Coordinates of C-alpha atoms and ligand atoms in Angstrom, one line a residue:
M269 CA -1.3 -3.1 -11.6
R270 CA -0.1 0.5 -12.2
V271 CA 2.4 1.6 -9.6
C272 CA 4.4 4.8 -9.1
V273 CA 7.4 4.7 -6.7
I274 CA 8.6 8.1 -5.5
G275 CA 12.2 8.1 -4.2
T276 CA 14.7 5.7 -5.9
G277 CA 17.1 5.2 -3.0
Y278 CA 18.0 1.7 -1.5
V279 CA 14.4 0.8 -0.9
G280 CA 12.4 2.6 -3.5
L281 CA 14.6 1.5 -6.4
V282 CA 14.6 -2.2 -5.3
T283 CA 10.8 -2.0 -4.6
G284 CA 10.2 -0.5 -8.1
V285 CA 12.4 -2.9 -10.0
C286 CA 11.0 -6.0 -8.2
L287 CA 7.4 -4.9 -8.6
A288 CA 8.1 -4.5 -12.3
H289 CA 9.8 -7.9 -12.5
I290 CA 6.7 -9.7 -11.1
G291 CA 4.5 -8.1 -13.7
H292 CA 3.5 -4.6 -12.7
D293 CA 3.7 -1.5 -14.7
V294 CA 6.0 0.9 -12.7
I295 CA 7.2 4.4 -12.9
C296 CA 10.0 5.3 -10.5
I297 CA 10.2 9.0 -9.7
D298 CA 13.1 10.8 -8.2
N299 CA 13.9 14.6 -8.0
N300 CA 17.8 13.9 -8.6
E301 CA 18.1 14.6 -12.2
E302 CA 21.5 12.8 -12.4
K303 CA 20.1 9.6 -10.9
V304 CA 17.1 9.5 -13.3
K305 CA 19.4 9.9 -16.3
L306 CA 21.7 7.1 -15.1
M307 CA 18.7 4.8 -14.5
K308 CA 17.3 5.7 -17.8
S309 CA 20.5 4.4 -19.3
G310 CA 20.0 1.1 -17.6
Q311 CA 22.5 1.7 -14.7
S312 CA 21.9 1.5 -11.1
P313 CA 23.0 4.4 -8.9
I314 CA 23.3 2.0 -6.0
Y315 CA 25.2 -1.3 -5.4
E316 CA 22.9 -4.2 -4.7
P317 CA 23.5 -7.7 -5.8
G318 CA 21.2 -8.7 -8.7
L319 CA 19.6 -5.2 -9.0
S320 CA 21.1 -4.3 -12.3
E321 CA 20.2 -7.4 -14.1
L322 CA 16.5 -7.2 -13.0
M323 CA 16.5 -3.4 -13.8
Q324 CA 17.7 -4.0 -17.3
S325 CA 15.2 -6.7 -18.0
S326 CA 12.3 -4.8 -16.7
V327 CA 13.2 -1.6 -18.7
S328 CA 13.5 -3.7 -21.8
S329 CA 10.1 -5.4 -21.1
G330 CA 8.6 -1.8 -21.0
R331 CA 7.3 -2.3 -17.6
L332 CA 9.7 0.0 -15.8
T333 CA 10.4 3.6 -16.5
F334 CA 12.1 6.5 -14.7
S335 CA 11.2 10.2 -14.5
T336 CA 11.6 13.4 -12.5
D337 CA 8.0 14.3 -13.3
L338 CA 6.1 13.7 -10.1
G339 CA 2.7 14.6 -11.8
A340 CA 3.2 12.1 -14.5
G341 CA 4.0 9.4 -11.9
I342 CA 1.0 10.2 -9.8
Q343 CA -1.5 10.2 -12.8
H344 CA 0.0 6.7 -13.8
G345 CA -0.1 5.0 -10.5
E346 CA -3.2 3.5 -8.8
I347 CA -0.7 2.7 -6.0
L348 CA 1.8 5.5 -5.0
F349 CA 4.7 4.5 -2.8
I350 CA 6.5 7.1 -0.8
A351 CA 10.0 5.9 -0.4
V352 CA 12.0 9.0 0.1
G353 CA 14.7 9.4 2.8
T354 CA 13.9 9.9 6.3
P355 CA 17.3 10.6 7.9
A356 CA 17.8 11.4 11.6
L357 CA 18.1 15.0 12.7
P358 CA 20.8 15.9 15.2
T359 CA 18.0 15.5 17.9
G360 CA 17.5 11.9 16.8
E361 CA 14.2 12.9 15.6
S362 CA 13.2 11.7 12.0
D363 CA 13.7 14.4 9.3
T364 CA 10.2 14.0 7.5
R365 CA 10.5 17.0 5.4
Y366 CA 10.8 15.0 2.2
V367 CA 8.0 12.7 3.0
E368 CA 6.0 16.0 3.5
A369 CA 7.1 17.4 0.2
V370 CA 6.1 14.3 -1.6
A371 CA 2.8 13.9 0.2
R372 CA 2.0 17.7 -0.6
G373 CA 3.1 17.0 -4.2
I374 CA 0.7 14.0 -4.4
G375 CA -2.2 16.3 -3.1
A376 CA -1.5 18.8 -5.8
H377 CA -1.4 16.2 -8.7
L378 CA -4.1 13.8 -7.6
N379 CA -6.6 13.3 -10.5
G380 CA -10.2 11.6 -10.0
G381 CA -9.3 8.1 -9.7
Y382 CA -9.0 6.1 -6.4
K383 CA -5.4 5.9 -5.1
V384 CA -3.6 3.9 -2.4
I385 CA -0.9 5.9 -0.9
V386 CA 1.9 3.7 0.7
N387 CA 4.4 4.8 3.4
K388 CA 7.3 2.6 2.5
S389 CA 9.8 5.0 4.2
T390 CA 10.3 4.5 7.9
V391 CA 8.2 7.2 9.3
P392 CA 7.5 8.2 12.9
I393 CA 4.6 6.4 14.5
G394 CA 1.4 8.1 13.8
S395 CA 2.5 9.4 10.4
G396 CA -0.2 7.7 8.4
D397 CA -2.9 10.1 9.6
W398 CA -0.4 12.9 9.2
V399 CA 0.5 12.0 5.5
Q400 CA -3.3 12.0 5.0
M401 CA -3.6 15.4 6.4
I402 CA -0.7 16.7 4.2
V403 CA -2.1 15.2 1.0
L404 CA -5.6 16.9 1.7
D405 CA -3.6 20.1 2.3
G406 CA -2.1 19.7 -1.1
V407 CA -5.5 19.3 -2.6
T408 CA -7.1 22.4 -1.0
Q409 CA -4.1 24.4 -2.2
R410 CA -5.0 23.8 -5.8
E411 CA -6.7 26.4 -7.9
Q412 CA -9.8 24.3 -8.6
S413 CA -11.2 22.1 -6.0
L414 CA -11.5 18.6 -6.7
E415 CA -13.2 15.4 -5.2
V416 CA -10.4 13.0 -4.4
A417 CA -10.6 9.4 -3.2
F418 CA -7.4 7.9 -1.5
D419 CA -6.5 5.8 1.4
V420 CA -2.9 5.5 3.2
V421 CA -1.3 2.2 4.0
S422 CA 1.8 1.8 6.1
N423 CA 3.9 -1.0 4.3
P424 CA 7.2 -1.1 6.3
E425 CA 10.2 -2.5 4.5
F426 CA 12.6 -5.1 6.3
L427 CA 15.1 -5.2 3.5
R428 CA 18.9 -5.7 4.5
E429 CA 21.3 -3.9 2.3
G430 CA 23.4 -6.3 0.4
S431 CA 20.5 -8.7 0.1
A432 CA 17.5 -6.3 -0.6
V433 CA 16.4 -8.1 -3.9
H434 CA 16.7 -11.5 -2.1
D435 CA 14.8 -10.2 0.8
T436 CA 12.0 -8.6 -1.3
F437 CA 11.3 -12.0 -3.2
N438 CA 11.8 -14.0 0.1
P439 CA 10.3 -11.8 3.0
D440 CA 9.5 -13.5 6.3
R441 CA 6.3 -11.4 6.3
I442 CA 4.4 -8.6 4.7
V443 CA 3.0 -6.0 7.1
L444 CA 0.0 -3.9 6.0
G445 CA -1.5 -1.2 8.2
S446 CA -4.7 0.6 7.2
N447 CA -8.3 0.9 8.2
S448 CA -9.5 0.6 4.5
E449 CA -10.5 -2.8 3.3
K450 CA -10.4 -1.6 -0.2
A451 CA -6.7 -0.4 0.2
I452 CA -5.7 -3.7 1.8
A453 CA -7.3 -5.7 -1.0
M454 CA -5.4 -3.7 -3.7
M455 CA -2.1 -4.3 -1.7
E456 CA -2.8 -7.9 -1.4
E457 CA -3.4 -8.1 -5.1
L458 CA -0.1 -6.2 -5.6
Y459 CA 2.0 -8.7 -3.6
A460 CA 0.1 -11.8 -4.4
P461 CA 3.0 -13.3 -6.7
I462 CA 5.3 -12.8 -3.8
V463 CA 3.0 -14.1 -1.3
E464 CA 2.4 -17.2 -3.3
R465 CA 6.3 -17.7 -3.6
N466 CA 6.4 -17.4 -7.4
Y467 CA 9.7 -15.7 -7.0
S468 CA 11.0 -17.4 -3.8
Q469 CA 14.2 -19.5 -4.0
D470 CA 12.2 -22.2 -2.2
K471 CA 8.9 -22.5 -3.8
S472 CA 7.7 -25.4 -1.4
L473 CA 7.6 -22.9 1.4
P474 CA 4.1 -22.2 2.6
P475 CA 2.7 -18.6 1.4
V476 CA 4.3 -15.5 3.0
P477 CA 2.4 -14.6 6.2
V478 CA 0.6 -11.2 5.7
L479 CA -0.1 -9.2 9.0
V480 CA -3.0 -6.9 8.3
T481 CA -3.3 -4.3 11.2
D482 CA -3.9 -0.7 11.9
L483 CA -1.6 2.0 10.8
N484 CA 0.1 2.8 14.1
S485 CA 0.8 -0.8 14.8
A486 CA 2.3 -1.4 11.4
E487 CA 4.6 1.6 11.8
M488 CA 5.5 0.3 15.2
V489 CA 6.5 -3.2 13.8
K490 CA 9.2 -1.6 11.8
Y491 CA 10.7 0.3 14.7
A492 CA 10.3 -2.6 17.1
A493 CA 12.0 -5.0 14.7
N494 CA 15.0 -2.9 14.1
A495 CA 15.3 -1.9 17.8
F496 CA 15.1 -5.5 18.8
L497 CA 17.8 -6.6 16.4
A498 CA 20.0 -3.8 17.3
T499 CA 19.6 -4.6 21.0
K500 CA 20.4 -8.2 20.4
I501 CA 23.6 -7.1 18.7
S502 CA 24.4 -5.0 21.6
F503 CA 23.7 -7.7 24.0
I504 CA 26.2 -10.3 22.4
N505 CA 28.6 -7.3 22.4
E506 CA 28.0 -6.9 26.1
I507 CA 28.8 -10.6 26.6
A508 CA 31.8 -10.3 24.4
N509 CA 33.3 -7.6 26.5
I510 CA 32.8 -9.8 29.7
C511 CA 34.3 -12.8 27.8
D512 CA 37.3 -10.7 27.2
R513 CA 37.9 -10.3 30.8
V514 CA 36.9 -13.8 32.0
G515 CA 38.8 -15.8 29.1
A516 CA 35.6 -17.2 27.6
D517 CA 35.0 -17.3 23.8
V518 CA 32.0 -15.3 22.7
N519 CA 31.7 -17.3 19.4
Q520 CA 31.3 -20.6 21.5
V521 CA 28.9 -18.7 23.8
A522 CA 26.9 -17.3 20.9
K523 CA 26.6 -20.9 19.4
G524 CA 25.6 -22.3 22.8
I525 CA 22.7 -19.8 23.4
G526 CA 21.7 -19.7 19.8
L527 CA 20.7 -23.3 19.9
D528 CA 17.9 -22.2 22.2
S529 CA 14.9 -21.9 19.8
R530 CA 13.8 -18.9 21.8
I531 CA 17.0 -17.0 21.1
G532 CA 17.9 -18.2 17.6
S533 CA 21.5 -18.1 16.1
K534 CA 21.1 -15.1 13.9
F535 CA 22.4 -11.6 14.8
L536 CA 24.7 -12.9 17.5
E537 CA 27.9 -11.8 15.9
A538 CA 30.1 -9.9 18.2
G539 CA 32.3 -7.0 16.9
I540 CA 32.4 -3.4 16.3
G541 CA 28.7 -3.1 16.3
W542 CA 26.0 -1.8 14.0
G543 CA 26.1 1.0 11.5
G544 CA 24.1 1.8 8.4
S545 CA 21.2 3.9 7.4
C546 CA 18.5 2.1 9.5
F547 CA 19.5 0.7 12.9
P548 CA 21.1 4.0 14.1
K549 CA 18.4 6.1 12.7
D550 CA 15.5 4.0 13.6
V551 CA 16.5 3.3 17.3
L552 CA 17.1 7.0 17.8
A553 CA 13.7 7.9 16.3
L554 CA 12.0 5.3 18.6
I555 CA 13.7 6.7 21.5
H556 CA 12.7 10.2 20.5
T557 CA 9.1 9.2 20.0
A558 CA 8.9 7.6 23.4
E559 CA 10.3 10.9 24.9
D560 CA 7.5 12.9 23.1
Y561 CA 5.1 10.8 25.0
G562 CA 6.9 11.0 28.4
Y563 CA 8.6 7.5 28.4
E564 CA 12.3 7.0 29.2
T565 CA 13.5 4.1 27.0
E566 CA 16.2 2.9 29.4
L567 CA 16.8 -0.3 27.6
L568 CA 17.1 1.2 24.0
Q569 CA 19.5 4.0 25.2
A570 CA 21.7 1.4 26.8
A571 CA 21.9 -0.6 23.6
V572 CA 22.9 2.5 21.7
K573 CA 25.5 3.3 24.4
V574 CA 27.0 -0.1 24.2
N575 CA 27.1 0.1 20.4
K576 CA 28.8 3.5 20.3
R577 CA 31.6 2.1 22.5
Q578 CA 32.3 -1.0 20.3
R579 CA 33.8 0.9 17.5
Y580 CA 36.6 2.2 19.7
L581 CA 37.5 -1.3 21.2
V582 CA 39.7 -1.7 18.1
I583 CA 41.7 1.3 19.0
E584 CA 42.1 0.1 22.6
K585 CA 43.3 -3.3 21.3
L586 CA 45.7 -1.5 19.0
Q587 CA 47.1 0.5 21.9
Q588 CA 47.4 -2.7 23.9
E589 CA 49.6 -4.2 21.0
L590 CA 51.6 -1.1 19.7
K591 CA 51.4 1.1 22.7
I592 CA 51.8 4.5 21.1
L593 CA 49.9 4.9 17.8
K594 CA 51.4 8.2 16.8
G595 CA 53.4 7.8 13.7
K596 CA 52.1 4.2 13.2
T597 CA 50.6 3.0 10.1
I598 CA 47.3 1.2 10.4
G599 CA 45.7 -0.6 7.5
L600 CA 41.8 -1.0 7.5
L601 CA 40.4 -4.1 5.7
G602 CA 36.9 -3.0 4.6
L603 CA 35.3 0.4 5.1
T604 CA 31.4 -0.1 4.4
F605 CA 29.1 -0.6 7.3
K606 CA 28.5 -4.3 6.2
P607 CA 29.7 -6.4 3.2
N608 CA 27.9 -6.4 -0.3
T609 CA 27.0 -2.8 -0.1
D610 CA 28.5 0.6 -1.1
D611 CA 26.7 2.3 1.8
M612 CA 29.0 4.3 4.1
R613 CA 26.3 6.0 6.2
D614 CA 27.4 5.7 9.9
A615 CA 29.9 3.1 9.1
P616 CA 32.1 2.4 12.2
S617 CA 35.1 2.7 9.9
L618 CA 34.4 6.6 9.9
N619 CA 34.9 6.8 13.7
I620 CA 37.9 4.5 13.8
I621 CA 39.6 6.6 11.2
E622 CA 38.7 9.9 13.0
E623 CA 40.2 8.4 16.3
L624 CA 43.3 7.1 14.7
N625 CA 43.8 10.5 13.0
R626 CA 43.4 12.2 16.3
L627 CA 46.1 9.9 17.8
G628 CA 48.5 10.8 15.1
A629 CA 48.5 7.4 13.2
K630 CA 48.6 7.1 9.3
V631 CA 45.7 5.3 8.1
K632 CA 45.5 3.2 4.9
A633 CA 42.4 1.2 3.7
Y634 CA 41.1 -1.3 1.2
D635 CA 37.6 -2.0 0.5
P636 CA 36.4 -4.1 -2.5
I637 CA 33.7 -1.4 -3.5
V638 CA 34.9 1.7 -2.1
S639 CA 38.5 1.3 -3.5
Q640 CA 36.8 1.1 -7.0
T641 CA 34.0 3.7 -6.7
G642 CA 36.3 6.5 -5.4
I643 CA 33.7 7.3 -2.6
S644 CA 35.6 9.8 -0.4
H645 CA 33.1 11.1 2.2
G646 CA 34.7 10.9 5.7
L647 CA 37.8 9.5 4.2
S648 CA 40.0 12.6 4.1
G649 CA 43.7 11.8 4.7
V650 CA 43.1 8.0 4.3
I651 CA 45.3 6.3 1.6
I652 CA 42.9 4.1 -0.4
E653 CA 44.9 1.0 -1.8
T654 CA 43.5 -0.9 -4.8
N655 CA 44.4 -4.3 -3.2
P656 CA 45.1 -6.0 0.2
E657 CA 48.7 -6.7 -0.5
M658 CA 49.4 -3.1 -1.1
L659 CA 47.4 -2.2 2.0
A660 CA 49.5 -4.5 4.1
D661 CA 52.9 -3.2 2.8
G662 CA 54.6 -1.2 5.6
C663 CA 51.7 -1.5 8.1
D664 CA 52.3 -1.7 11.9
A665 CA 48.9 -3.6 12.2
L666 CA 45.7 -4.3 10.2
V667 CA 42.1 -4.0 11.4
L668 CA 39.3 -6.1 9.8
V669 CA 36.3 -3.5 9.8
T670 CA 34.0 -5.2 7.2
D671 CA 33.5 -9.0 6.9
W672 CA 33.8 -9.2 3.2
Q673 CA 34.0 -12.8 1.9
E674 CA 37.2 -12.2 -0.1
F675 CA 39.1 -11.4 3.2
L676 CA 38.9 -15.1 4.0
K677 CA 41.1 -16.0 1.0
L678 CA 43.9 -13.4 1.2
D679 CA 47.6 -14.4 1.1
Y680 CA 48.3 -13.6 4.7
D681 CA 51.7 -15.3 4.6
K682 CA 52.8 -12.8 1.9
M683 CA 51.1 -9.9 3.6
A684 CA 52.8 -10.7 7.0
K685 CA 56.3 -10.4 5.5
T686 CA 55.7 -7.0 4.2
M687 CA 54.4 -5.5 7.5
H688 CA 56.5 -3.9 10.2
H689 CA 54.6 -5.9 12.7
A690 CA 52.2 -8.9 11.7
I691 CA 49.3 -7.7 14.0
I692 CA 45.7 -8.1 13.1
I693 CA 42.6 -6.9 15.1
D694 CA 39.6 -8.7 13.7
G695 CA 36.8 -6.4 14.4
R696 CA 34.2 -8.8 13.2
N697 CA 35.5 -12.1 14.7
F698 CA 35.3 -13.1 11.0
L699 CA 38.8 -14.7 10.0
E700 CA 40.1 -17.9 11.0
R701 CA 42.7 -17.5 14.0
E702 CA 44.6 -20.6 13.2
V703 CA 45.2 -19.6 9.4
L704 CA 46.3 -16.0 10.6
E705 CA 48.5 -17.4 13.4
K706 CA 50.1 -20.0 11.1
A707 CA 50.9 -17.1 8.6
G708 CA 52.8 -15.4 11.4
F709 CA 50.2 -12.9 12.7
R710 CA 49.4 -11.9 16.3
F711 CA 45.6 -12.4 16.1
V712 CA 43.3 -10.4 18.4
G713 CA 39.5 -10.8 18.3
I714 CA 36.7 -9.2 20.2
G715 CA 35.6 -11.4 23.2
C716 CA 37.5 -14.4 21.8
Ligands
UDX252 C1 14.7 5.4 2.8 C2 14.5 6.0 4.2 O1 15.6 6.8 4.5 C3 14.5 4.8 5.2 O2 14.0 5.4 6.4 C4 13.4 3.8 4.8 O3 13.6 2.8 5.7 C5 13.7 3.4 3.4 O4 13.8 4.5 2.6 P1 16.8 4.9 1.5 O5 16.2 4.2 0.2 O6 18.2 4.5 1.8 O7 16.0 4.8 2.7 O8 16.7 6.5 1.1 P2 17.8 7.3 0.4 O9 19.0 6.4 0.0 O10 18.0 8.6 1.0 O11 17.0 7.7 -1.1 C6 15.8 8.5 -1.1 C7 15.6 9.0 -2.5 O12 14.7 9.9 -2.6 C8 16.9 9.6 -3.1 O13 17.2 9.1 -4.4 C9 16.4 11.1 -3.2 O14 17.0 11.7 -4.4 C10 14.9 10.8 -3.6 N1 14.0 12.0 -3.1 C11 14.2 12.6 -1.9 C12 13.0 12.4 -3.9 O15 12.8 11.9 -5.0 N2 12.2 13.5 -3.6 C13 12.4 14.2 -2.4 O16 11.6 15.1 -2.1 C14 13.4 13.6 -1.5
UDX253 C1 18.7 -3.7 8.9 C2 17.6 -4.7 9.2 O1 18.2 -6.0 9.2 C3 16.5 -4.6 7.9 O2 15.5 -5.7 8.4 C4 15.9 -3.2 8.1 O3 15.0 -3.2 7.0 C5 17.0 -2.2 7.7 O4 18.1 -2.4 8.8 P1 20.9 -3.4 7.3 O5 21.1 -2.3 8.3 O6 20.8 -3.3 5.8 O7 19.3 -3.9 7.7 O8 21.9 -4.6 7.6 P2 22.0 -5.7 8.7 O9 22.4 -6.9 8.0 O10 20.8 -5.7 9.7 O11 23.3 -5.1 9.7 C6 23.2 -4.0 10.4 C7 24.4 -3.7 11.2 O12 24.6 -4.6 12.2 C8 25.7 -3.9 10.2 O13 26.6 -2.8 10.7 C9 26.2 -5.2 10.7 O14 27.7 -5.3 10.6 C10 25.8 -5.2 12.1 N1 25.6 -6.6 12.7 C11 24.7 -7.5 12.1 C12 26.4 -7.1 13.7 O15 27.2 -6.2 14.2 N2 26.1 -8.3 14.3 C13 25.3 -9.1 13.8 O16 25.2 -10.3 14.2 C14 24.5 -8.8 12.6

């Protein structure tokens, strides 16, 4: 099928590349000329495992092209994905101006053919009808009037950064929200190869469940999923904070409750909490939407409050170990909000750095991706080292901020010898306590 994806960020680019890989004819549109130039040369502007290879094979097969020409993209696609950013405003409200600009642009460029317009970006509940209105606005603003035929579908994404390609080919479910049978049928045709597991790791699995529902419910599924996952993490962090005080081990507690099939073992890793471009923004947006309709979200606000506090726990633990942090040198292992991504949006490391600077500590950092890409936003004053050994040299303590696999295999014996104090705060309860203690470290976890 002919597809146009508008917005080539973490979601739009992955969606476009994967749809081309399964056989569709895809144009990806972005208004950032630099990005389009890079993608045309076969390079991905973002780090996602497996994305570059798929991108290159799809481009060479001629099924994937990139452009800044929105009109050309709209003429080409019978299915138009809106995948532009919907960042949070300071009020917590979703900033939908980019979605509005694109929807208006679609209205301005629609030709006679029937189109399915898909909200892929996470948009406030009720946006489906709003997008329809904006597109029609775009149509009426044209010189010559035109009969247009289109329907809007909500098709929320559940991609985790660092595994977005895997998640696209192995989704737990596909959610389609629309009141148009024609649009739903076209979307089911589009996703058929994925539903039939032709690209799944485990082809013996039953077909991917497809939930067809109304627009508002589909949009709410996205928010409710992220809000639940975020709340589940804040729950285990609350338990970890109690474990710290009563001498229980939160890792054992997480195992014990996770064996209950009603709870499940995933997303019960205690630590410095959640960051990234989705959980923080989507939970705030849901809180804000509820407020618009006169409902106070006590539980969600509590989850946000618990989460905000988690990041500063590592500072408290450093103070317990080193007392005064002024003049001390602290080394951060990892900077990104989670492993296997280059995304620093709302990364806990940014608040930890800010607080350490405020307390007069010197901050060094090593991150497998950031140390190579030279990302500097929010890292002013931080000495970025190119390897963990250089990071440890001269430090009074280390803090593990991101659970990168490679941190399990470092030479901690050697690192301990070059530090002023061999202290490590494991912000993700990720490292093996025995290994670190054998290497001579004072090991401090969160709730364990
Ligand atoms: C976006 C939304 O932010 C998120 O809510 C949703 O869940 C998934 O899609 P992301 O892919 O991370 O997440 O967005 P971002 O990384 O901000 O990329 C958006 C892209 O759209 C950028 O490349 C930007 O250049 C482009 N864009 C933005 C346009 O092409 N046109 C515009 O008018 C605005
Ligand atoms: C999330 C959702 O998982 C995904 O479905 C949605 O589409 C986008 O938002 P993402 O934010 O990319 O994906 O990463 P995720 O793996 O969910 O982790 C989010 C944050 O929670 C990270 O900062 C991670 O470190 C933290 N986390 C995750 C925990 O602190 N504990 C856990 O047990 C799991």
